[in-house]
GROMACS .gro file of C-alpha atoms in nm:
model
  176
    1MET     CA    1   5.964  16.540   6.288
    2SER     CA    2   5.718  16.254   6.289
    3LEU     CA    3   5.820  16.156   5.935
    4LEU     CA    4   6.180  16.128   6.048
    5PHE     CA    5   6.068  15.922   6.349
    6LEU     CA    6   5.874  15.683   6.123
    7ILE     CA    7   6.162  15.637   5.879
    8ILE     CA    8   6.418  15.585   6.155
    9GLY     CA    9   6.172  15.349   6.326
   10ILE     CA   10   6.136  15.130   6.017
   11ILE     CA   11   6.510  15.131   5.956
   12GLY     CA   12   6.572  15.032   6.318
   13LEU     CA   13   6.295  14.774   6.348
   14GLY     CA   14   6.372  14.606   6.019
   15ASN     CA   15   6.750  14.641   6.033
   16ILE     CA   16   6.739  14.778   5.677
   17GLN     CA   17   7.040  14.672   5.470
   18TYR     CA   18   7.149  14.688   5.110
   19ASN     CA   19   6.967  14.427   4.900
   20LYS     CA   20   7.231  14.201   4.747
   21MET     CA   21   6.969  13.995   4.565
   22MET     CA   22   6.809  14.297   4.397
   23ILE     CA   23   6.736  14.272   4.027
   24LEU     CA   24   6.843  14.609   3.893
   25GLU     CA   25   6.558  14.726   3.677
   26LEU     CA   26   6.499  15.096   3.713
   27ASP     CA   27   6.167  15.083   3.532
   28ARG     CA   28   6.027  14.833   3.786
   29LEU     CA   29   6.137  15.060   4.070
   30ILE     CA   30   5.961  15.353   3.902
   31TYR     CA   31   5.650  15.137   3.851
   32SER     CA   32   5.654  15.051   4.218
   33ILE     CA   33   5.681  15.417   4.319
   34VAL     CA   34   5.406  15.530   4.082
   35GLY     CA   35   5.190  15.230   4.171
   36THR     CA   36   5.218  15.301   4.542
   37ILE     CA   37   5.127  15.665   4.491
   38LEU     CA   38   4.827  15.568   4.279
   39PHE     CA   39   4.726  15.283   4.510
   40PHE     CA   40   4.701  15.506   4.816
   41GLY     CA   41   4.638  15.839   4.644
   42ILE     CA   42   4.333  15.741   4.441
   43ASP     CA   43   4.159  15.591   4.743
   44PHE     CA   44   4.246  15.895   4.953
   45ALA     CA   45   4.115  16.130   4.680
   46PHE     CA   46   3.799  15.921   4.655
   47LEU     CA   47   3.744  15.960   5.030
   48ILE     CA   48   3.793  16.337   5.001
   49ILE     CA   49   3.524  16.344   4.733
   50ILE     CA   50   3.292  16.140   4.956
   51ASP     CA   51   3.362  16.383   5.239
   52ILE     CA   52   3.268  16.678   5.016
   53PHE     CA   53   2.927  16.531   4.937
   54TYR     CA   54   2.867  16.368   5.276
   55PRO     CA   55   3.059  16.572   5.534
   56ALA     CA   56   3.115  16.447   5.886
   57ARG     CA   57   2.902  16.660   6.113
   58THR     CA   58   3.047  16.576   6.455
   59PRO     CA   59   3.392  16.491   6.588
   60TRP     CA   60   3.256  16.141   6.663
   61ASP     CA   61   3.178  16.093   6.292
   62ILE     CA   62   3.533  16.195   6.202
   63ARG     CA   63   3.674  15.945   6.454
   64LYS     CA   64   3.454  15.670   6.309
   65ARG     CA   65   3.595  15.747   5.965
   66PHE     CA   66   3.948  15.697   6.103
   67ILE     CA   67   3.857  15.331   6.156
   68ILE     CA   68   3.597  15.258   5.889
   69PHE     CA   69   3.782  15.398   5.586
   70PRO     CA   70   4.115  15.221   5.654
   71LEU     CA   71   3.924  14.898   5.722
   72LEU     CA   72   3.744  14.932   5.387
   73PHE     CA   73   4.077  15.004   5.219
   74TYR     CA   74   4.230  14.695   5.377
   75PHE     CA   75   3.943  14.461   5.289
   76PHE     CA   76   3.913  14.590   4.933
   77SER     CA   77   4.289  14.548   4.890
   78LEU     CA   78   4.265  14.198   5.032
   79SER     CA   79   3.984  14.108   4.795
   80THR     CA   80   4.161  14.268   4.496
   81PHE     CA   81   4.495  14.096   4.550
   82ILE     CA   82   4.354  13.750   4.626
   83TYR     CA   83   4.666  13.570   4.505
   84GLU     CA   84   4.911  13.791   4.691
   85GLN     CA   85   5.006  13.670   5.036
   86THR     CA   86   5.169  14.001   5.128
   87ILE     CA   87   4.854  14.204   5.200
   88THR     CA   88   4.882  14.260   5.574
   89ILE     CA   89   4.734  14.487   5.835
   90ASN     CA   90   5.014  14.731   5.745
   91HIS     CA   91   4.787  14.858   5.468
   92PHE     CA   92   4.530  14.947   5.731
   93VAL     CA   93   4.793  15.118   5.946
   94PHE     CA   94   4.943  15.322   5.662
   95PHE     CA   95   4.603  15.429   5.529
   96PHE     CA   96   4.497  15.522   5.883
   97LEU     CA   97   4.804  15.745   5.895
   98LEU     CA   98   4.696  15.913   5.571
   99ILE     CA   99   4.339  15.966   5.694
  100TYR     CA  100   4.458  16.098   6.030
  101SER     CA  101   4.714  16.334   5.879
  102GLY     CA  102   4.443  16.468   5.648
  103GLU     CA  103   4.239  16.574   5.951
  104TRP     CA  104   4.528  16.685   6.173
  105ARG     CA  105   4.487  17.046   6.287
  106ARG     CA  106   4.252  17.120   5.994
  107ARG     CA  107   4.144  16.941   5.679
  108ASN     CA  108   4.420  16.936   5.424
  109TRP     CA  109   4.575  16.721   5.154
  110THR     CA  110   4.935  16.843   5.174
  111ILE     CA  111   5.033  16.660   5.492
  112PRO     CA  112   4.894  16.326   5.365
  113ALA     CA  113   5.080  16.387   5.038
  114LEU     CA  114   5.401  16.437   5.239
  115PHE     CA  115   5.341  16.120   5.440
  116LEU     CA  116   5.269  15.933   5.119
  117VAL     CA  117   5.573  16.056   4.927
  118LEU     CA  118   5.824  16.072   5.213
  119PHE     CA  119   5.724  15.768   5.419
  120ILE     CA  120   5.492  15.519   5.250
  121VAL     CA  121   5.658  15.526   4.906
  122PRO     CA  122   6.010  15.476   5.047
  123ALA     CA  123   5.882  15.199   5.274
  124TYR     CA  124   5.714  15.018   4.984
  125ALA     CA  125   5.943  15.084   4.689
  126LEU     CA  126   6.283  15.140   4.846
  127MET     CA  127   6.275  14.921   5.158
  128GLY     CA  128   6.104  14.614   5.018
  129PHE     CA  129   5.756  14.630   5.172
  130ASP     CA  130   5.586  14.634   4.831
  131PRO     CA  131   5.280  14.406   4.842
  132VAL     CA  132   5.331  14.273   4.490
  133TRP     CA  133   5.706  14.253   4.427
  134ALA     CA  134   5.823  14.255   4.790
  135ASP     CA  135   6.198  14.321   4.791
  136LEU     CA  136   6.269  14.188   4.441
  137TYR     CA  137   6.338  14.530   4.286
  138SER     CA  138   6.403  14.745   4.592
  139PRO     CA  139   6.756  14.863   4.671
  140PHE     CA  140   6.717  14.798   5.044
  141VAL     CA  141   6.565  14.512   5.237
  142ALA     CA  142   6.466  14.445   5.597
  143ALA     CA  143   6.705  14.189   5.745
  144THR     CA  144   6.450  14.108   6.015
  145LYS     CA  145   6.078  14.083   5.947
  146VAL     CA  146   5.889  14.381   6.084
  147SER     CA  147   5.563  14.263   6.235
  148SER     CA  148   5.233  14.436   6.178
  149PHE     CA  149   5.214  14.499   6.552
  150SER     CA  150   5.542  14.691   6.531
  151PHE     CA  151   5.404  14.905   6.248
  152LEU     CA  152   5.092  14.966   6.456
  153ILE     CA  153   5.297  15.076   6.758
  154LEU     CA  154   5.518  15.297   6.541
  155VAL     CA  155   5.219  15.476   6.390
  156ALA     CA  156   5.052  15.498   6.733
  157PHE     CA  157   5.358  15.681   6.867
  158CYS     CA  158   5.349  15.910   6.565
  159VAL     CA  159   4.979  15.988   6.614
  160GLY     CA  160   5.039  16.043   6.987
  161TYR     CA  161   5.317  16.288   6.907
  162LEU     CA  162   5.098  16.472   6.655
  163GLN     CA  163   4.815  16.492   6.911
  164TYR     CA  164   5.060  16.624   7.171
  165THR     CA  165   5.194  16.894   6.939
  166GLN     CA  166   4.841  16.990   6.838
  167LYS     CA  167   4.739  17.042   7.201
  168LYS     CA  168   5.065  17.209   7.303
  169LYS     CA  169   5.090  17.443   7.005
  170PRO     CA  170   4.746  17.516   6.867
  171GLU     CA  171   4.730  17.665   6.522
  172TYR     CA  172   4.583  18.009   6.495
  173ILE     CA  173   4.454  18.123   6.160
  174TYR     CA  174   4.406  18.496   6.135
  175ARG     CA  175   4.126  18.607   5.907
  176ASP     CA  176   3.987  18.956   5.844
   0.00000   0.00000   0.00000
């Protein structure tokens, strides 16, 4: 439900339309999809490995990681892509969403994989938010610029909804 909310939110905020200026190169679109998955996925997997060796002991430590890890991701991305002017706080927001979804209800990697494949990849590769190629090879483009604050509010509503559903419908795991 929250994935659908995020996609509809981006479509509504950006007034997503067909990209008439798109250069039709299917291989570049595939590179963008694979690159986005690797860009976010490798860092997320690295953080899972760090968490295995240095686990968070208290809920406060987990909450600190929700801020520290996306900030590190953002600053390392900013320092890596020094000539790209498209690295925005959206990277922080999207990576925060991955980190949060990985800790939602219980630790998992499937929900972050769903958010990555069903929300972040379409936003980057199909809707023109790619930090390197922007909307050059994407089939759709935002007619109005979506601000980073709008992305932040959108993800905040998503996290609020996930928190609400977690409190309203707790997950019970039966074990012998």
